[in-house]
Amino acid sequence: MRKTLLTIITLILSTPMATAQVSNMEGMNHGAMAMDKASAEGPMHVDATVNSIDKDSVNVSHAPIPEIGWPQMTMDMPFAADIQPMPEISAGDKVIMTFVMGEDGMPRVTALTVKQ
Ligand SMILES: [Cu+2]
């Protein structure tokens, strides 16, 4: 009985750590985070590597963005509605990604600039 109780307590104590380790980027809720960090306004710039790109969005691995509390991660970033097509950007490019946080808490890419 005592051993069982100890096992349960150990499980409870170890759960938060296990959760923290997997909550790095996949499935991360940027919207909720953005609301916590409402002070971040205006365009943001971050170093990123393009993994894939289509007409609506770009998948990037980006550096940490401390201003809004984002760790380094790989994610899809939707383009702003008025963005120009960027045929010069392709997978593997290292870019500076410029984006804004919408009032809905979603990020939208406004520019990708290839790093020279
Ligand atoms: Cu991200």
PDB file of C-alpha atoms and ligand atoms in Angstrom:
ATOM      1  CA  MET A   1       0.000   0.000   0.000  1.00  0.00           C
ATOM      2  CA  ARG A   2       2.698   2.429   1.001  1.00  0.00           C
ATOM      3  CA  LYS A   3       4.708   1.540  -2.078  1.00  0.00           C
ATOM      4  CA  THR A   4       1.668   2.138  -4.301  1.00  0.00           C
ATOM      5  CA  LEU A   5       1.079   5.547  -2.771  1.00  0.00           C
ATOM      6  CA  LEU A   6       4.713   6.462  -3.260  1.00  0.00           C
ATOM      7  CA  THR A   7       4.506   5.416  -6.909  1.00  0.00           C
ATOM      8  CA  ILE A   8       1.475   7.619  -7.455  1.00  0.00           C
ATOM      9  CA  ILE A   9       3.145  10.601  -5.817  1.00  0.00           C
ATOM     10  CA  THR A  10       6.240  10.079  -7.933  1.00  0.00           C
ATOM     11  CA  LEU A  11       4.102  10.013 -11.070  1.00  0.00           C
ATOM     12  CA  ILE A  12       2.327  13.218 -10.105  1.00  0.00           C
ATOM     13  CA  LEU A  13       5.583  14.978  -9.343  1.00  0.00           C
ATOM     14  CA  SER A  14       7.242  13.897 -12.571  1.00  0.00           C
ATOM     15  CA  THR A  15       4.359  14.830 -14.888  1.00  0.00           C
ATOM     16  CA  PRO A  16       4.896  18.602 -15.092  1.00  0.00           C
ATOM     17  CA  MET A  17       8.527  18.158 -16.094  1.00  0.00           C
ATOM     18  CA  ALA A  18       7.649  15.700 -18.830  1.00  0.00           C
ATOM     19  CA  THR A  19       5.056  18.133 -20.135  1.00  0.00           C
ATOM     20  CA  ALA A  20       7.497  21.023 -20.120  1.00  0.00           C
ATOM     21  CA  GLN A  21      10.001  19.041 -22.149  1.00  0.00           C
ATOM     22  CA  VAL A  22       7.626  18.342 -25.016  1.00  0.00           C
ATOM     23  CA  SER A  23       5.960  21.760 -25.147  1.00  0.00           C
ATOM     24  CA  ASN A  24       8.686  23.391 -27.172  1.00  0.00           C
ATOM     25  CA  MET A  25       7.087  24.166 -30.504  1.00  0.00           C
ATOM     26  CA  GLU A  26       4.772  21.651 -32.136  1.00  0.00           C
ATOM     27  CA  GLY A  27       1.193  22.547 -31.442  1.00  0.00           C
ATOM     28  CA  MET A  28       2.188  25.620 -29.537  1.00  0.00           C
ATOM     29  CA  ASN A  29      -0.620  28.138 -29.173  1.00  0.00           C
ATOM     30  CA  HIS A  30       0.849  31.360 -30.426  1.00  0.00           C
ATOM     31  CA  GLY A  31      -2.483  33.129 -30.133  1.00  0.00           C
ATOM     32  CA  ALA A  32      -2.686  32.619 -26.407  1.00  0.00           C
ATOM     33  CA  MET A  33       0.932  33.612 -25.993  1.00  0.00           C
ATOM     34  CA  ALA A  34       0.399  36.747 -28.042  1.00  0.00           C
ATOM     35  CA  MET A  35      -2.363  37.877 -25.721  1.00  0.00           C
ATOM     36  CA  ASP A  36      -0.044  37.416 -22.760  1.00  0.00           C
ATOM     37  CA  LYS A  37       2.515  39.580 -24.504  1.00  0.00           C
ATOM     38  CA  ALA A  38       0.285  42.295 -25.876  1.00  0.00           C
ATOM     39  CA  SER A  39       3.100  44.811 -25.483  1.00  0.00           C
ATOM     40  CA  ALA A  40       4.735  43.577 -28.694  1.00  0.00           C
ATOM     41  CA  GLU A  41       3.532  45.936 -31.412  1.00  0.00           C
ATOM     42  CA  GLY A  42       4.794  46.781 -34.857  1.00  0.00           C
ATOM     43  CA  PRO A  43       6.760  44.584 -37.222  1.00  0.00           C
ATOM     44  CA  MET A  44       9.151  42.044 -35.773  1.00  0.00           C
ATOM     45  CA  HIS A  45      12.244  40.663 -37.468  1.00  0.00           C
ATOM     46  CA  VAL A  46      13.837  37.294 -36.911  1.00  0.00           C
ATOM     47  CA  ASP A  47      16.458  35.115 -38.580  1.00  0.00           C
ATOM     48  CA  ALA A  48      14.832  32.054 -40.136  1.00  0.00           C
ATOM     49  CA  THR A  49      15.516  29.201 -42.521  1.00  0.00           C
ATOM     50  CA  VAL A  50      12.823  28.463 -45.118  1.00  0.00           C
ATOM     51  CA  ASN A  51      11.753  24.814 -45.119  1.00  0.00           C
ATOM     52  CA  SER A  52       8.963  25.189 -47.657  1.00  0.00           C
ATOM     53  CA  ILE A  53       6.925  27.964 -49.180  1.00  0.00           C
ATOM     54  CA  ASP A  54       3.661  28.259 -51.091  1.00  0.00           C
ATOM     55  CA  LYS A  55       1.345  31.099 -52.046  1.00  0.00           C
ATOM     56  CA  ASP A  56      -0.348  31.266 -48.640  1.00  0.00           C
ATOM     57  CA  SER A  57       2.345  30.526 -46.103  1.00  0.00           C
ATOM     58  CA  VAL A  58       5.944  29.674 -45.399  1.00  0.00           C
ATOM     59  CA  ASN A  59       7.281  26.970 -43.089  1.00  0.00           C
ATOM     60  CA  VAL A  60      10.338  28.232 -41.272  1.00  0.00           C
ATOM     61  CA  SER A  61      12.728  27.278 -38.518  1.00  0.00           C
ATOM     62  CA  HIS A  62      13.173  30.575 -36.728  1.00  0.00           C
ATOM     63  CA  ALA A  63      15.452  31.891 -34.005  1.00  0.00           C
ATOM     64  CA  PRO A  64      14.024  32.751 -30.577  1.00  0.00           C
ATOM     65  CA  ILE A  65      11.927  35.935 -30.382  1.00  0.00           C
ATOM     66  CA  PRO A  66      12.203  37.125 -26.786  1.00  0.00           C
ATOM     67  CA  GLU A  67       9.964  40.164 -27.376  1.00  0.00           C
ATOM     68  CA  ILE A  68       6.946  37.896 -27.638  1.00  0.00           C
ATOM     69  CA  GLY A  69       8.230  34.930 -25.663  1.00  0.00           C
ATOM     70  CA  TRP A  70       8.686  32.540 -28.579  1.00  0.00           C
ATOM     71  CA  PRO A  71      11.440  29.940 -28.374  1.00  0.00           C
ATOM     72  CA  GLN A  72      13.369  28.750 -31.395  1.00  0.00           C
ATOM     73  CA  MET A  73      10.976  26.606 -33.405  1.00  0.00           C
ATOM     74  CA  THR A  74       9.759  25.276 -36.729  1.00  0.00           C
ATOM     75  CA  MET A  75       6.312  26.469 -37.755  1.00  0.00           C
ATOM     76  CA  ASP A  76       3.976  27.554 -40.530  1.00  0.00           C
ATOM     77  CA  MET A  77       3.660  31.311 -40.855  1.00  0.00           C
ATOM     78  CA  PRO A  78       0.730  32.630 -42.935  1.00  0.00           C
ATOM     79  CA  PHE A  79       1.350  35.536 -45.282  1.00  0.00           C
ATOM     80  CA  ALA A  80      -0.348  38.859 -44.814  1.00  0.00           C
ATOM     81  CA  ALA A  81      -3.229  39.295 -47.277  1.00  0.00           C
ATOM     82  CA  ASP A  82      -1.537  42.099 -49.202  1.00  0.00           C
ATOM     83  CA  ILE A  83       1.905  40.503 -49.507  1.00  0.00           C
ATOM     84  CA  GLN A  84       3.594  40.359 -52.911  1.00  0.00           C
ATOM     85  CA  PRO A  85       4.525  36.968 -54.392  1.00  0.00           C
ATOM     86  CA  MET A  86       8.122  35.996 -53.632  1.00  0.00           C
ATOM     87  CA  PRO A  87       9.307  33.669 -56.420  1.00  0.00           C
ATOM     88  CA  GLU A  88      12.911  34.346 -55.448  1.00  0.00           C
ATOM     89  CA  ILE A  89      12.481  32.611 -52.080  1.00  0.00           C
ATOM     90  CA  SER A  90      12.864  28.837 -51.957  1.00  0.00           C
ATOM     91  CA  ALA A  91      13.480  26.007 -49.518  1.00  0.00           C
ATOM     92  CA  GLY A  92      16.842  26.196 -47.806  1.00  0.00           C
ATOM     93  CA  ASP A  93      17.112  29.984 -48.003  1.00  0.00           C
ATOM     94  CA  LYS A  94      18.274  31.798 -44.905  1.00  0.00           C
ATOM     95  CA  VAL A  95      16.106  34.858 -44.520  1.00  0.00           C
ATOM     96  CA  ILE A  96      15.130  37.692 -42.270  1.00  0.00           C
ATOM     97  CA  MET A  97      11.421  37.210 -41.687  1.00  0.00           C
ATOM     98  CA  THR A  98       9.336  40.278 -40.957  1.00  0.00           C
ATOM     99  CA  PHE A  99       5.913  39.744 -39.438  1.00  0.00           C
ATOM    100  CA  VAL A 100       3.209  41.440 -37.449  1.00  0.00           C
ATOM    101  CA  MET A 101       0.891  40.073 -34.795  1.00  0.00           C
ATOM    102  CA  GLY A 102      -2.749  40.509 -35.809  1.00  0.00           C
ATOM    103  CA  GLU A 103      -5.384  41.672 -33.379  1.00  0.00           C
ATOM    104  CA  ASP A 104      -6.595  38.059 -33.455  1.00  0.00           C
ATOM    105  CA  GLY A 105      -3.243  37.014 -32.026  1.00  0.00           C
ATOM    106  CA  MET A 106      -2.110  35.341 -35.258  1.00  0.00           C
ATOM    107  CA  PRO A 107       1.259  36.201 -36.790  1.00  0.00           C
ATOM    108  CA  ARG A 108       1.323  37.254 -40.447  1.00  0.00           C
ATOM    109  CA  VAL A 109       4.436  37.486 -42.565  1.00  0.00           C
ATOM    110  CA  THR A 110       4.872  40.806 -44.334  1.00  0.00           C
ATOM    111  CA  ALA A 111       8.317  40.206 -45.869  1.00  0.00           C
ATOM    112  CA  LEU A 112      11.052  37.633 -46.367  1.00  0.00           C
ATOM    113  CA  THR A 113      14.495  39.002 -47.187  1.00  0.00           C
ATOM    114  CA  VAL A 114      17.259  36.632 -48.248  1.00  0.00           C
ATOM    115  CA  LYS A 115      20.343  37.092 -46.092  1.00  0.00           C
ATOM    116  CA  GLN A 116      23.432  37.888 -48.123  1.00  0.00           C
TER     117      GLN A 116
HETATM  118 CU    CU B   1       7.187  30.291 -33.933  1.00  0.00          CU
END
